[in-house]
mmCIF file of C-alpha atoms and ligand atoms in Angstrom:
data_model
loop_
_atom_site.group_PDB
_atom_site.id
_atom_site.type_symbol
_atom_site.label_atom_id
_atom_site.label_comp_id
_atom_site.label_asym_id
_atom_site.label_seq_id
_atom_site.Cartn_x
_atom_site.Cartn_y
_atom_site.Cartn_z
ATOM 1 C CA MET Q 85 125.246 109.930 116.277
ATOM 2 C CA LYS Q 86 120.867 110.096 115.879
ATOM 3 C CA ARG Q 87 120.071 109.523 112.327
ATOM 4 C CA GLN Q 88 117.644 113.205 111.469
ATOM 5 C CA THR Q 89 115.314 111.693 108.320
ATOM 6 C CA ALA Q 90 111.987 112.859 106.681
ATOM 7 C CA ILE Q 91 109.402 111.234 104.704
ATOM 8 C CA LEU Q 92 107.971 113.296 102.004
ATOM 9 C CA GLY Q 93 104.825 112.644 99.309
ATOM 10 C CA ALA Q 94 101.053 113.440 98.528
ATOM 11 C CA PRO Q 95 98.667 112.536 101.090
ATOM 12 C CA GLY Q 96 97.667 108.980 100.588
ATOM 13 C CA ALA Q 97 101.099 108.082 98.877
ATOM 14 C CA GLY Q 98 102.079 106.183 102.089
ATOM 15 C CA LYS Q 99 104.811 108.253 104.410
ATOM 16 C CA GLY Q 100 102.455 106.718 107.602
ATOM 17 C CA THR Q 101 103.205 102.956 106.377
ATOM 18 C CA GLN Q 102 106.496 103.204 105.463
ATOM 19 C CA ALA Q 103 107.519 105.552 108.632
ATOM 20 C CA GLN Q 104 105.992 102.888 110.837
ATOM 21 C CA GLN Q 105 107.502 100.159 108.907
ATOM 22 C CA VAL Q 106 111.024 101.341 109.162
ATOM 23 C CA CYS Q 107 111.267 102.842 112.097
ATOM 24 C CA ALA Q 108 110.747 100.177 113.857
ATOM 25 C CA GLN Q 109 113.237 97.810 111.539
ATOM 26 C CA LEU Q 110 115.823 101.078 112.329
ATOM 27 C CA ASN Q 111 114.606 102.081 115.702
ATOM 28 C CA LEU Q 112 114.148 105.462 115.166
ATOM 29 C CA GLU Q 113 111.270 107.434 116.768
ATOM 30 C CA HIS Q 114 108.057 107.592 114.302
ATOM 31 C CA LEU Q 115 106.868 111.841 114.329
ATOM 32 C CA SER Q 116 103.928 112.834 112.316
ATOM 33 C CA THR Q 117 102.679 116.175 112.750
ATOM 34 C CA GLY Q 118 99.266 115.296 111.605
ATOM 35 C CA ASP Q 119 99.302 112.543 114.133
ATOM 36 C CA LEU Q 120 100.475 114.720 116.721
ATOM 37 C CA LEU Q 121 98.004 117.480 115.655
ATOM 38 C CA ARG Q 122 95.088 114.796 115.860
ATOM 39 C CA ALA Q 123 96.423 113.865 119.541
ATOM 40 C CA ALA Q 124 95.978 117.779 120.051
ATOM 41 C CA VAL Q 125 92.723 118.286 118.768
ATOM 42 C CA ALA Q 126 91.590 115.330 121.164
ATOM 43 C CA ALA Q 127 92.685 116.422 123.644
ATOM 44 C CA GLY Q 128 90.982 120.100 123.083
ATOM 45 C CA SER Q 129 94.680 121.947 124.003
ATOM 46 C CA SER Q 130 94.436 125.313 122.688
ATOM 47 C CA ALA Q 131 96.732 124.303 119.637
ATOM 48 C CA GLY Q 132 94.229 121.241 118.918
ATOM 49 C CA LEU Q 133 91.376 123.948 118.916
ATOM 50 C CA GLN Q 134 93.602 126.073 116.470
ATOM 51 C CA ALA Q 135 94.004 123.292 113.951
ATOM 52 C CA LYS Q 136 90.731 121.602 114.012
ATOM 53 C CA ASN Q 137 89.292 123.945 111.052
ATOM 54 C CA PHE Q 138 92.320 123.673 109.124
ATOM 55 C CA MET Q 139 92.347 120.025 109.135
ATOM 56 C CA ASP Q 140 88.525 119.622 108.255
ATOM 57 C CA ALA Q 141 89.136 121.936 105.342
ATOM 58 C CA GLY Q 142 92.135 119.754 103.992
ATOM 59 C CA ASN Q 143 94.510 123.001 104.706
ATOM 60 C CA LEU Q 144 97.773 123.297 105.769
ATOM 61 C CA VAL Q 145 97.595 124.495 109.481
ATOM 62 C CA PRO Q 146 99.377 128.000 110.415
ATOM 63 C CA ASP Q 147 103.212 126.921 110.889
ATOM 64 C CA GLU Q 148 103.458 128.951 114.316
ATOM 65 C CA VAL Q 149 100.871 126.347 115.587
ATOM 66 C CA VAL Q 150 102.830 123.512 113.960
ATOM 67 C CA PHE Q 151 106.041 124.521 115.171
ATOM 68 C CA GLY Q 152 105.035 124.722 118.467
ATOM 69 C CA VAL Q 153 103.576 120.823 118.904
ATOM 70 C CA LEU Q 154 106.288 119.290 116.742
ATOM 71 C CA PHE Q 155 109.396 121.496 118.543
ATOM 72 C CA GLU Q 156 107.439 120.758 122.142
ATOM 73 C CA ARG Q 157 108.474 117.120 121.103
ATOM 74 C CA LEU Q 158 111.297 117.447 119.323
ATOM 75 C CA GLY Q 159 113.184 119.436 122.403
ATOM 76 C CA ASN Q 160 111.754 116.949 125.327
ATOM 77 C CA GLU Q 161 114.453 114.058 125.596
ATOM 78 C CA SER Q 162 112.082 112.473 127.988
ATOM 79 C CA SER Q 163 108.859 111.939 126.229
ATOM 80 C CA ARG Q 164 111.033 110.192 123.415
ATOM 81 C CA THR Q 165 111.299 107.155 122.581
ATOM 82 C CA ALA Q 166 113.986 105.558 124.819
ATOM 83 C CA LYS Q 167 117.041 104.459 122.876
ATOM 84 C CA SER Q 168 116.085 105.256 119.512
ATOM 85 C CA ASP Q 169 118.552 105.888 117.105
ATOM 86 C CA GLY Q 170 116.611 109.114 115.751
ATOM 87 C CA TYR Q 171 113.783 110.213 113.818
ATOM 88 C CA MET Q 172 111.819 109.992 111.146
ATOM 89 C CA LEU Q 173 109.606 113.249 110.548
ATOM 90 C CA ASP Q 174 106.663 112.533 108.429
ATOM 91 C CA GLY Q 175 104.008 115.134 107.213
ATOM 92 C CA PHE Q 176 106.712 118.301 107.963
ATOM 93 C CA PRO Q 177 108.005 120.471 106.309
ATOM 94 C CA ARG Q 178 104.963 121.250 104.042
ATOM 95 C CA ASN Q 179 106.583 123.880 102.582
ATOM 96 C CA ARG Q 180 109.241 126.617 102.520
ATOM 97 C CA VAL Q 181 108.568 127.954 105.592
ATOM 98 C CA GLN Q 182 108.861 125.011 107.481
ATOM 99 C CA ALA Q 183 112.020 123.650 106.264
ATOM 100 C CA GLU Q 184 113.992 126.754 106.294
ATOM 101 C CA GLU Q 185 112.594 126.520 110.157
ATOM 102 C CA LEU Q 186 113.974 123.507 110.561
ATOM 103 C CA ASP Q 187 117.212 123.604 109.354
ATOM 104 C CA ARG Q 188 117.734 126.401 111.705
ATOM 105 C CA ARG Q 189 116.740 124.968 114.771
ATOM 106 C CA LEU Q 190 119.195 121.725 113.358
ATOM 107 C CA SER Q 191 121.881 124.333 113.066
ATOM 108 C CA GLU Q 192 121.485 125.543 116.039
ATOM 109 C CA ALA Q 193 121.469 122.240 118.198
ATOM 110 C CA ALA Q 194 124.760 120.930 116.472
ATOM 111 C CA PRO Q 195 127.470 120.406 118.516
ATOM 112 C CA SER Q 196 129.947 123.100 116.002
ATOM 113 C CA SER Q 197 127.044 125.540 115.575
ATOM 114 C CA GLN Q 198 128.018 125.113 111.792
ATOM 115 C CA ALA Q 199 124.537 124.985 109.589
ATOM 116 C CA GLN Q 200 123.182 121.370 109.446
ATOM 117 C CA THR Q 201 120.524 119.561 107.672
ATOM 118 C CA LEU Q 202 118.608 116.106 108.259
ATOM 119 C CA ASP Q 203 120.690 113.062 106.420
ATOM 120 C CA VAL Q 204 118.284 111.959 104.193
ATOM 121 C CA VAL Q 205 114.567 113.455 102.627
ATOM 122 C CA VAL Q 206 112.830 109.862 101.437
ATOM 123 C CA ASP Q 207 110.245 111.183 98.508
ATOM 124 C CA ILE Q 208 107.757 108.947 98.095
ATOM 125 C CA CYS Q 209 106.210 109.539 94.834
ATOM 126 C CA VAL Q 210 102.511 108.169 93.582
ATOM 127 C CA PRO Q 211 100.071 109.481 91.041
ATOM 128 C CA ASP Q 212 97.359 111.224 91.808
ATOM 129 C CA GLU Q 213 94.957 109.149 90.282
ATOM 130 C CA ARG Q 214 95.716 106.162 92.816
ATOM 131 C CA ILE Q 215 95.047 109.174 95.307
ATOM 132 C CA VAL Q 216 91.344 108.844 95.941
ATOM 133 C CA ALA Q 217 90.708 105.670 96.056
ATOM 134 C CA ARG Q 218 94.159 104.848 98.695
ATOM 135 C CA LEU Q 219 92.564 107.678 101.529
ATOM 136 C CA THR Q 220 88.861 106.780 100.860
ATOM 137 C CA GLY Q 221 89.308 103.049 101.644
ATOM 138 C CA ARG Q 222 91.844 103.827 104.525
ATOM 139 C CA ARG Q 223 91.295 103.155 107.929
ATOM 140 C CA ILE Q 224 93.184 102.875 111.135
ATOM 141 C CA CYS Q 225 93.549 101.105 114.054
ATOM 142 C CA LYS Q 226 92.471 102.904 117.904
ATOM 143 C CA GLY Q 227 94.659 101.067 119.641
ATOM 144 C CA CYS Q 228 98.307 101.435 118.172
ATOM 145 C CA GLY Q 229 97.771 103.650 114.598
ATOM 146 C CA ARG Q 230 98.090 100.821 111.965
ATOM 147 C CA ASN Q 231 96.850 102.241 108.689
ATOM 148 C CA TYR Q 232 94.947 99.779 106.892
ATOM 149 C CA HIS Q 233 93.208 99.669 103.921
ATOM 150 C CA VAL Q 234 89.751 97.996 103.045
ATOM 151 C CA GLU Q 235 91.049 96.577 99.754
ATOM 152 C CA PHE Q 236 95.101 96.568 99.348
ATOM 153 C CA VAL Q 237 95.882 96.111 103.012
ATOM 154 C CA LYS Q 238 93.285 93.984 105.004
ATOM 155 C CA PRO Q 239 93.229 93.248 108.164
ATOM 156 C CA LYS Q 240 92.474 89.277 109.234
ATOM 157 C CA GLN Q 241 89.002 90.228 110.499
ATOM 158 C CA ASP Q 242 87.326 93.247 109.339
ATOM 159 C CA GLY Q 243 87.358 96.362 111.015
ATOM 160 C CA VAL Q 244 89.591 95.021 113.920
ATOM 161 C CA CYS Q 245 93.374 95.658 114.092
ATOM 162 C CA ASP Q 246 96.401 92.608 113.506
ATOM 163 C CA ASP Q 247 98.826 93.607 116.169
ATOM 164 C CA CYS Q 248 96.565 94.993 119.045
ATOM 165 C CA GLY Q 249 93.187 93.412 118.471
ATOM 166 C CA GLY Q 250 91.531 97.316 118.189
ATOM 167 C CA GLU Q 251 88.936 99.240 116.338
ATOM 168 C CA LEU Q 252 89.968 100.750 112.622
ATOM 169 C CA TYR Q 253 88.117 104.116 111.696
ATOM 170 C CA GLN Q 254 88.067 106.376 109.160
ATOM 171 C CA ARG Q 255 89.538 109.765 109.099
ATOM 172 C CA SER Q 256 87.029 112.633 108.884
ATOM 173 C CA ASP Q 257 89.219 114.048 105.972
ATOM 174 C CA ASP Q 258 89.235 111.384 104.163
ATOM 175 C CA THR Q 259 86.329 112.144 102.079
ATOM 176 C CA GLU Q 260 86.646 112.499 98.194
ATOM 177 C CA SER Q 261 86.161 116.406 98.589
ATOM 178 C CA VAL Q 262 89.079 116.863 101.179
ATOM 179 C CA VAL Q 263 91.043 114.582 99.370
ATOM 180 C CA MET Q 264 91.184 116.734 96.233
ATOM 181 C CA GLU Q 265 91.803 119.566 98.629
ATOM 182 C CA ARG Q 266 94.716 118.204 99.920
ATOM 183 C CA LEU Q 267 96.000 116.925 96.714
ATOM 184 C CA SER Q 268 95.958 120.801 95.617
ATOM 185 C CA VAL Q 269 97.758 122.252 98.511
ATOM 186 C CA TYR Q 270 100.178 119.539 98.491
ATOM 187 C CA HIS Q 271 101.233 120.508 95.174
ATOM 188 C CA GLU Q 272 100.922 123.939 95.188
ATOM 189 C CA GLN Q 273 102.844 124.271 98.899
ATOM 190 C CA THR Q 274 104.598 120.957 99.517
ATOM 191 C CA ALA Q 275 105.715 119.397 96.115
ATOM 192 C CA PRO Q 276 108.450 122.685 95.406
ATOM 193 C CA LEU Q 277 110.422 121.069 98.353
ATOM 194 C CA GLU Q 278 111.860 118.115 96.321
ATOM 195 C CA VAL Q 279 113.802 121.312 94.485
ATOM 196 C CA TYR Q 280 115.154 122.717 98.349
ATOM 197 C CA TYR Q 281 116.432 118.524 99.215
ATOM 198 C CA LYS Q 282 117.721 118.518 96.035
ATOM 199 C CA GLU Q 283 119.655 121.124 96.248
ATOM 200 C CA GLN Q 284 121.072 119.999 99.286
ATOM 201 C CA GLY Q 285 121.936 116.718 97.493
ATOM 202 C CA ILE Q 286 120.300 114.826 100.292
ATOM 203 C CA LEU Q 287 117.002 113.985 98.466
ATOM 204 C CA VAL Q 288 115.988 110.087 97.203
ATOM 205 C CA THR Q 289 113.244 109.540 95.588
ATOM 206 C CA VAL Q 290 111.327 106.796 95.475
ATOM 207 C CA ASP Q 291 108.578 104.867 94.112
ATOM 208 C CA GLY Q 292 105.372 104.425 96.038
ATOM 209 C CA ASP Q 293 103.072 102.342 93.214
ATOM 210 C CA ARG Q 294 104.181 99.396 93.983
ATOM 211 C CA ALA Q 295 103.217 96.207 96.818
ATOM 212 C CA VAL Q 296 104.077 97.832 100.453
ATOM 213 C CA GLU Q 297 106.605 95.739 100.605
ATOM 214 C CA THR Q 298 108.817 96.481 97.808
ATOM 215 C CA VAL Q 299 108.688 99.932 98.797
ATOM 216 C CA THR Q 300 109.485 99.646 102.444
ATOM 217 C CA GLN Q 301 112.637 98.087 100.727
ATOM 218 C CA ALA Q 302 113.852 100.985 98.431
ATOM 219 C CA VAL Q 303 112.866 103.177 101.613
ATOM 220 C CA LEU Q 304 115.464 100.723 103.411
ATOM 221 C CA ASP Q 305 118.258 101.719 100.830
ATOM 222 C CA ALA Q 306 117.384 105.152 100.709
ATOM 223 C CA LEU Q 307 118.050 105.515 104.352
ATOM 224 C CA SER Q 308 121.842 103.132 103.925
ATOM 225 C CA GLY Q 309 122.841 105.560 101.763
ATOM 226 C CA ASN Q 310 121.689 104.224 98.692
ATOM 227 C CA ASN Q 311 120.764 106.216 95.708
ATOM 228 C CA VAL Q 312 120.669 109.946 97.326
ATOM 229 C CA ALA Q 313 120.863 112.586 93.989
ATOM 230 C CA GLY Q 314 121.615 116.061 93.956
ATOM 231 C CA LEU Q 315 120.509 118.254 91.300
ATOM 232 C CA SER Q 316 120.216 116.261 88.095
HETATM 233 P P1 AP5 A 225 98.633 114.033 107.944
HETATM 234 O O1 AP5 A 225 98.104 113.196 108.710
HETATM 235 O O2 AP5 A 225 100.409 114.385 107.735
HETATM 236 O O3 AP5 A 225 98.263 113.832 106.394
HETATM 237 P P2 AP5 A 225 98.454 113.277 105.006
HETATM 238 O O4 AP5 A 225 99.856 114.480 104.537
HETATM 239 O O5 AP5 A 225 97.803 114.307 103.958
HETATM 240 O O6 AP5 A 225 99.273 111.982 104.967
HETATM 241 P P3 AP5 A 225 97.830 110.557 105.397
HETATM 242 O O7 AP5 A 225 98.329 110.521 106.175
HETATM 243 O O8 AP5 A 225 96.964 111.419 104.401
HETATM 244 O O9 AP5 A 225 98.778 109.993 104.131
HETATM 245 P P4 AP5 A 225 99.927 108.979 103.961
HETATM 246 O O10 AP5 A 225 101.383 109.067 102.880
HETATM 247 O O11 AP5 A 225 101.091 108.744 105.809
HETATM 248 O O12 AP5 A 225 99.491 107.369 103.695
HETATM 249 P P5 AP5 A 225 99.139 106.442 104.456
HETATM 250 O O13 AP5 A 225 100.507 105.655 104.452
HETATM 251 O O14 AP5 A 225 97.863 106.222 105.372
HETATM 252 O O15 AP5 A 225 98.285 115.260 107.673
HETATM 253 C C1 AP5 A 225 96.931 115.597 107.993
HETATM 254 C C2 AP5 A 225 95.951 116.986 108.234
HETATM 255 O O16 AP5 A 225 97.368 117.885 109.127
HETATM 256 C C3 AP5 A 225 96.805 117.571 107.124
HETATM 257 O O17 AP5 A 225 96.059 117.824 105.802
HETATM 258 C C4 AP5 A 225 97.349 119.467 107.614
HETATM 259 O O18 AP5 A 225 95.533 120.369 108.026
HETATM 260 C C5 AP5 A 225 97.341 118.677 108.822
HETATM 261 N N1 AP5 A 225 99.296 118.861 109.005
HETATM 262 C C6 AP5 A 225 99.230 117.945 109.165
HETATM 263 N N2 AP5 A 225 100.915 118.483 109.338
HETATM 264 C C7 AP5 A 225 101.407 119.352 108.870
HETATM 265 C C8 AP5 A 225 102.487 120.640 108.762
HETATM 266 N N3 AP5 A 225 103.492 120.437 109.150
HETATM 267 N N4 AP5 A 225 101.770 121.591 108.600
HETATM 268 C C9 AP5 A 225 101.008 122.398 108.294
HETATM 269 N N5 AP5 A 225 99.055 120.985 108.400
HETATM 270 C C10 AP5 A 225 99.686 120.107 108.446
HETATM 271 O O19 AP5 A 225 98.614 105.403 103.503
HETATM 272 C C11 AP5 A 225 97.413 105.956 102.755
HETATM 273 C C12 AP5 A 225 96.300 104.195 102.265
HETATM 274 O O20 AP5 A 225 96.947 103.785 101.139
HETATM 275 C C13 AP5 A 225 95.994 103.688 103.760
HETATM 276 O O21 AP5 A 225 94.965 102.965 103.568
HETATM 277 C C14 AP5 A 225 97.462 102.634 103.492
HETATM 278 O O22 AP5 A 225 97.011 101.300 103.812
HETATM 279 C C15 AP5 A 225 97.351 102.270 102.021
HETATM 280 N N6 AP5 A 225 98.233 102.603 101.282
HETATM 281 C C16 AP5 A 225 99.758 102.368 101.985
HETATM 282 N N7 AP5 A 225 100.984 101.595 101.090
HETATM 283 C C17 AP5 A 225 100.291 101.379 99.615
HETATM 284 C C18 AP5 A 225 100.906 100.589 98.459
HETATM 285 N N8 AP5 A 225 102.297 100.780 98.237
HETATM 286 N N9 AP5 A 225 99.673 100.061 97.534
HETATM 287 C C19 AP5 A 225 98.535 100.016 98.282
HETATM 288 N N10 AP5 A 225 98.054 100.516 99.509
HETATM 289 C C20 AP5 A 225 99.037 101.540 99.917
#
């Protein structure tokens, strides 16, 4: 049985960092809607053209555009990582409409046609005051996408990826003003999903304000079935 999981959290909470680690260890496919949308922008596709201005401003891209890029990828087995044991969604869902659409599609795809949800949703929690420093200092590898930080997660050589030797760059939406807007959108539209998944009994909350390796272990524990909390 393939795992269907998601990682939630504020911008800069460490979703991408943790998903990269955990997916490599558990052989899961890492599906980041932010990455899919940035690839669409870079390719100049219709979805990318529709998404660009929303992303630059730190706002959510319209649901239909996001569904297009994500569900095309999810439904296309040949484009998926060979022999993965499932997937981890990163940055999706971002609001109630997206969460309900995902559940509807999971149920439709289930063999028994019974209501189906994700297996586990991991919610990485980091106080807002940590977020701006994390994001304005973030650097990403152009080659393999690995995340670094100029202070907290340094590469061995400045500006160069430890894994593939690729050049590190800064995302255009990692400026302080856009980060503040992304945080405000998160609190208004995404944070309420904690209740949605708690009601389904599949939410695990992880303290993300600790060393990267400590958080990774907590996420692995969460995925192994420990600490899943129902509505309290
Ligand atoms: P997206 O790419 O999803 O961005 P985000 O949610 O804002 O999250 P980030 O990628 O910025 O942060 P992260 O949590 O992955 O943190 P990271 O691990 O990199 O979305 C971008 C845009 O696309 C959105 O604004 C929206 O416009 C659009 N979009 C995407 N999905 C959408 C959807 N479903 N619907 C509508 N629109 C959508 O870590 C951050 C930094 O902190 C790094 O430098 C890292 O090295 C460092 N760090 C990580 N962990 C630690 C730690 N434990 N201690 C110290 N530093 C750490």
